[in-house]
Short mmCIF file of N, CA and C in Angstrom, two decimals:
data_model
loop_
_atom_site.label_atom_id
_atom_site.label_comp_id
_atom_site.label_asym_id
_atom_site.label_seq_id
_atom_site.Cartn_x
_atom_site.Cartn_y
_atom_site.Cartn_z
N MET N 11 17.83 -0.27 -1.13
CA MET N 11 17.20 -0.01 -2.40
C MET N 11 16.27 1.19 -2.22
N THR N 12 16.63 2.29 -2.81
CA THR N 12 15.85 3.51 -2.69
C THR N 12 15.15 3.82 -4.00
N ILE N 13 13.88 4.11 -3.90
CA ILE N 13 13.10 4.47 -5.07
C ILE N 13 12.68 5.92 -4.91
N THR N 14 13.02 6.73 -5.88
CA THR N 14 12.64 8.13 -5.85
C THR N 14 11.58 8.36 -6.91
N PRO N 15 10.36 8.69 -6.50
CA PRO N 15 9.31 8.93 -7.49
C PRO N 15 9.57 10.22 -8.25
N SER N 16 9.07 10.27 -9.45
CA SER N 16 9.20 11.50 -10.23
C SER N 16 8.24 12.54 -9.68
N LEU N 17 8.51 13.79 -10.00
CA LEU N 17 7.67 14.88 -9.50
C LEU N 17 6.22 14.70 -9.90
N SER N 18 5.99 14.21 -11.12
CA SER N 18 4.60 14.05 -11.58
C SER N 18 3.85 12.99 -10.78
N GLN N 19 4.59 12.05 -10.15
CA GLN N 19 3.93 11.00 -9.39
C GLN N 19 3.48 11.48 -8.02
N VAL N 20 4.14 12.45 -7.46
CA VAL N 20 3.80 12.90 -6.11
C VAL N 20 3.31 14.34 -6.07
N GLU N 21 3.12 14.93 -7.20
CA GLU N 21 2.65 16.31 -7.28
C GLU N 21 1.31 16.46 -6.58
N ASN N 22 1.17 17.46 -5.76
CA ASN N 22 -0.06 17.76 -5.02
C ASN N 22 -0.48 16.64 -4.07
N VAL N 23 0.48 15.90 -3.56
CA VAL N 23 0.18 14.80 -2.65
C VAL N 23 0.70 15.16 -1.26
N SER N 24 -0.16 15.03 -0.28
CA SER N 24 0.23 15.30 1.10
C SER N 24 1.23 14.27 1.57
N LYS N 25 2.19 14.69 2.37
CA LYS N 25 3.16 13.76 2.94
C LYS N 25 2.59 13.05 4.15
N TYR N 26 1.52 13.54 4.71
CA TYR N 26 1.01 13.03 5.97
C TYR N 26 -0.32 12.29 5.87
N LYS N 27 -1.09 12.57 4.87
CA LYS N 27 -2.39 11.91 4.74
C LYS N 27 -2.57 11.47 3.30
N ALA N 28 -2.74 10.19 3.13
CA ALA N 28 -2.89 9.64 1.77
C ALA N 28 -4.22 10.06 1.17
N PRO N 29 -4.23 10.30 -0.14
CA PRO N 29 -5.51 10.62 -0.80
C PRO N 29 -6.38 9.37 -0.89
N PHE N 30 -7.65 9.57 -1.06
CA PHE N 30 -8.56 8.44 -1.19
C PHE N 30 -8.41 7.78 -2.55
N PHE N 31 -8.94 6.58 -2.65
CA PHE N 31 -8.87 5.84 -3.91
C PHE N 31 -9.87 6.45 -4.90
N THR N 32 -9.39 7.32 -5.74
CA THR N 32 -10.22 7.88 -6.79
C THR N 32 -9.43 7.82 -8.08
N GLY N 33 -10.08 8.03 -9.16
CA GLY N 33 -9.41 7.96 -10.45
C GLY N 33 -8.27 8.95 -10.61
N THR N 34 -8.33 10.05 -9.88
CA THR N 34 -7.29 11.07 -10.01
C THR N 34 -6.06 10.76 -9.17
N ASP N 35 -6.14 9.79 -8.26
CA ASP N 35 -5.03 9.48 -7.38
C ASP N 35 -4.24 8.26 -7.81
N TYR N 36 -4.45 7.78 -9.03
CA TYR N 36 -3.77 6.58 -9.50
C TYR N 36 -2.25 6.67 -9.39
N PRO N 37 -1.59 7.76 -9.81
CA PRO N 37 -0.12 7.81 -9.71
C PRO N 37 0.38 7.67 -8.27
N TYR N 38 -0.34 8.26 -7.33
CA TYR N 38 0.06 8.16 -5.93
C TYR N 38 0.03 6.70 -5.47
N TRP N 39 -1.08 6.03 -5.71
CA TRP N 39 -1.21 4.65 -5.24
C TRP N 39 -0.32 3.69 -6.01
N LYS N 40 -0.10 3.97 -7.28
CA LYS N 40 0.83 3.13 -8.05
C LYS N 40 2.23 3.21 -7.45
N THR N 41 2.65 4.41 -7.09
CA THR N 41 3.96 4.60 -6.47
C THR N 41 4.04 3.86 -5.14
N ARG N 42 3.00 3.97 -4.33
CA ARG N 42 2.99 3.29 -3.02
C ARG N 42 3.05 1.76 -3.19
N MET N 43 2.30 1.23 -4.13
CA MET N 43 2.32 -0.22 -4.35
C MET N 43 3.67 -0.67 -4.89
N THR N 44 4.31 0.16 -5.71
CA THR N 44 5.65 -0.17 -6.20
C THR N 44 6.63 -0.21 -5.04
N TRP N 45 6.55 0.77 -4.14
CA TRP N 45 7.43 0.77 -2.97
C TRP N 45 7.18 -0.47 -2.12
N PHE N 46 5.93 -0.80 -1.87
CA PHE N 46 5.59 -1.96 -1.06
C PHE N 46 6.14 -3.23 -1.70
N THR N 47 5.94 -3.39 -3.00
CA THR N 47 6.42 -4.57 -3.71
C THR N 47 7.94 -4.66 -3.67
N ASP N 48 8.62 -3.54 -3.85
CA ASP N 48 10.08 -3.54 -3.80
C ASP N 48 10.60 -3.92 -2.41
N ILE N 49 9.94 -3.44 -1.37
CA ILE N 49 10.34 -3.80 -0.01
C ILE N 49 10.15 -5.29 0.22
N VAL N 50 8.99 -5.81 -0.15
CA VAL N 50 8.71 -7.24 0.04
C VAL N 50 9.69 -8.08 -0.77
N ASN N 51 9.95 -7.69 -2.02
CA ASN N 51 10.90 -8.44 -2.84
C ASN N 51 12.30 -8.40 -2.26
N GLY N 52 12.68 -7.25 -1.71
CA GLY N 52 13.99 -7.14 -1.06
C GLY N 52 14.10 -8.03 0.15
N LEU N 53 13.04 -8.11 0.94
CA LEU N 53 13.04 -9.00 2.11
C LEU N 53 13.09 -10.46 1.68
N GLU N 54 12.38 -10.79 0.61
CA GLU N 54 12.42 -12.17 0.11
C GLU N 54 13.82 -12.53 -0.37
N ALA N 55 14.53 -11.58 -0.96
CA ALA N 55 15.91 -11.82 -1.40
C ALA N 55 16.82 -12.09 -0.20
N LEU N 56 16.46 -11.55 0.96
CA LEU N 56 17.23 -11.77 2.18
C LEU N 56 16.78 -13.01 2.94
N GLY N 57 15.77 -13.70 2.42
CA GLY N 57 15.31 -14.93 3.04
C GLY N 57 14.01 -14.83 3.81
N LYS N 58 13.44 -13.65 3.93
CA LYS N 58 12.16 -13.48 4.63
C LYS N 58 11.04 -13.53 3.60
N THR N 59 10.16 -14.49 3.74
CA THR N 59 9.05 -14.60 2.80
C THR N 59 7.74 -14.30 3.51
N TYR N 60 6.78 -13.83 2.74
CA TYR N 60 5.46 -13.52 3.26
C TYR N 60 4.42 -14.27 2.45
N LYS N 61 3.42 -14.80 3.14
CA LYS N 61 2.28 -15.38 2.44
C LYS N 61 1.47 -14.24 1.83
N GLU N 62 0.70 -14.57 0.83
CA GLU N 62 -0.15 -13.55 0.19
C GLU N 62 -1.09 -12.92 1.21
N SER N 63 -1.62 -13.74 2.12
CA SER N 63 -2.55 -13.22 3.13
C SER N 63 -1.85 -12.23 4.07
N GLU N 64 -0.57 -12.45 4.36
CA GLU N 64 0.18 -11.51 5.21
C GLU N 64 0.37 -10.18 4.49
N LYS N 65 0.63 -10.23 3.20
CA LYS N 65 0.79 -9.00 2.42
C LYS N 65 -0.52 -8.21 2.42
N VAL N 66 -1.63 -8.91 2.23
CA VAL N 66 -2.94 -8.25 2.22
C VAL N 66 -3.22 -7.61 3.57
N MET N 67 -2.92 -8.32 4.65
CA MET N 67 -3.16 -7.77 5.99
C MET N 67 -2.32 -6.52 6.24
N LYS N 68 -1.09 -6.51 5.76
CA LYS N 68 -0.24 -5.32 5.93
C LYS N 68 -0.85 -4.12 5.22
N ILE N 69 -1.37 -4.35 4.03
CA ILE N 69 -2.00 -3.26 3.29
C ILE N 69 -3.27 -2.80 4.00
N LEU N 70 -4.09 -3.75 4.46
CA LEU N 70 -5.33 -3.39 5.15
C LEU N 70 -5.04 -2.60 6.43
N ARG N 71 -3.99 -2.98 7.16
CA ARG N 71 -3.64 -2.26 8.39
C ARG N 71 -3.15 -0.85 8.10
N SER N 72 -2.64 -0.62 6.91
CA SER N 72 -2.10 0.70 6.59
C SER N 72 -3.19 1.70 6.16
N LEU N 73 -4.40 1.22 5.94
CA LEU N 73 -5.48 2.11 5.50
C LEU N 73 -5.93 3.01 6.65
N PRO N 74 -6.42 4.21 6.33
CA PRO N 74 -6.90 5.12 7.37
C PRO N 74 -8.11 4.55 8.10
N SER N 75 -8.36 5.06 9.30
CA SER N 75 -9.46 4.56 10.13
C SER N 75 -10.82 4.71 9.45
N LYS N 76 -10.94 5.64 8.52
CA LYS N 76 -12.20 5.82 7.80
C LYS N 76 -12.58 4.55 7.04
N TRP N 77 -11.60 3.72 6.71
CA TRP N 77 -11.82 2.48 5.96
C TRP N 77 -12.10 1.28 6.88
N HIS N 78 -12.19 1.51 8.19
CA HIS N 78 -12.32 0.41 9.15
C HIS N 78 -13.48 -0.55 8.82
N THR N 79 -14.63 -0.02 8.46
CA THR N 79 -15.77 -0.90 8.18
C THR N 79 -15.51 -1.77 6.95
N LYS N 80 -14.86 -1.21 5.95
CA LYS N 80 -14.54 -2.00 4.75
C LYS N 80 -13.50 -3.06 5.07
N VAL N 81 -12.50 -2.70 5.87
CA VAL N 81 -11.46 -3.65 6.28
C VAL N 81 -12.10 -4.79 7.06
N THR N 82 -12.99 -4.46 7.98
CA THR N 82 -13.68 -5.49 8.77
C THR N 82 -14.48 -6.41 7.86
N ALA N 83 -15.17 -5.86 6.89
CA ALA N 83 -15.96 -6.68 5.96
C ALA N 83 -15.05 -7.62 5.17
N ILE N 84 -13.90 -7.14 4.73
CA ILE N 84 -12.96 -7.98 3.99
C ILE N 84 -12.45 -9.10 4.88
N GLN N 85 -12.09 -8.77 6.13
CA GLN N 85 -11.58 -9.78 7.05
C GLN N 85 -12.65 -10.82 7.38
N GLU N 86 -13.88 -10.40 7.58
CA GLU N 86 -14.96 -11.33 7.89
C GLU N 86 -15.31 -12.20 6.70
N ALA N 87 -15.20 -11.67 5.50
CA ALA N 87 -15.49 -12.45 4.30
C ALA N 87 -14.46 -13.55 4.10
N LYS N 88 -13.27 -13.32 4.60
CA LYS N 88 -12.19 -14.30 4.46
C LYS N 88 -12.47 -15.54 5.31
N THR N 89 -13.09 -15.35 6.46
CA THR N 89 -13.32 -16.48 7.38
C THR N 89 -14.59 -17.23 7.09
#
């Protein structure tokens, strides 16, 4: 299952470094979340299921190192 974003969704977006979460980067992050959801749904169709907490951890692990303190705070708040 291949998803090709429209040009307006990836315009001015680096292929190597994700933009930060700001109001101007909504199309980029919407596209990424759509890809993530499609991958997870495809795996579930094949019999592999993920708990909600596993999905959250995958997203947290994908964040840049600059977000490490926020990720740590989220993980500690969970316990």
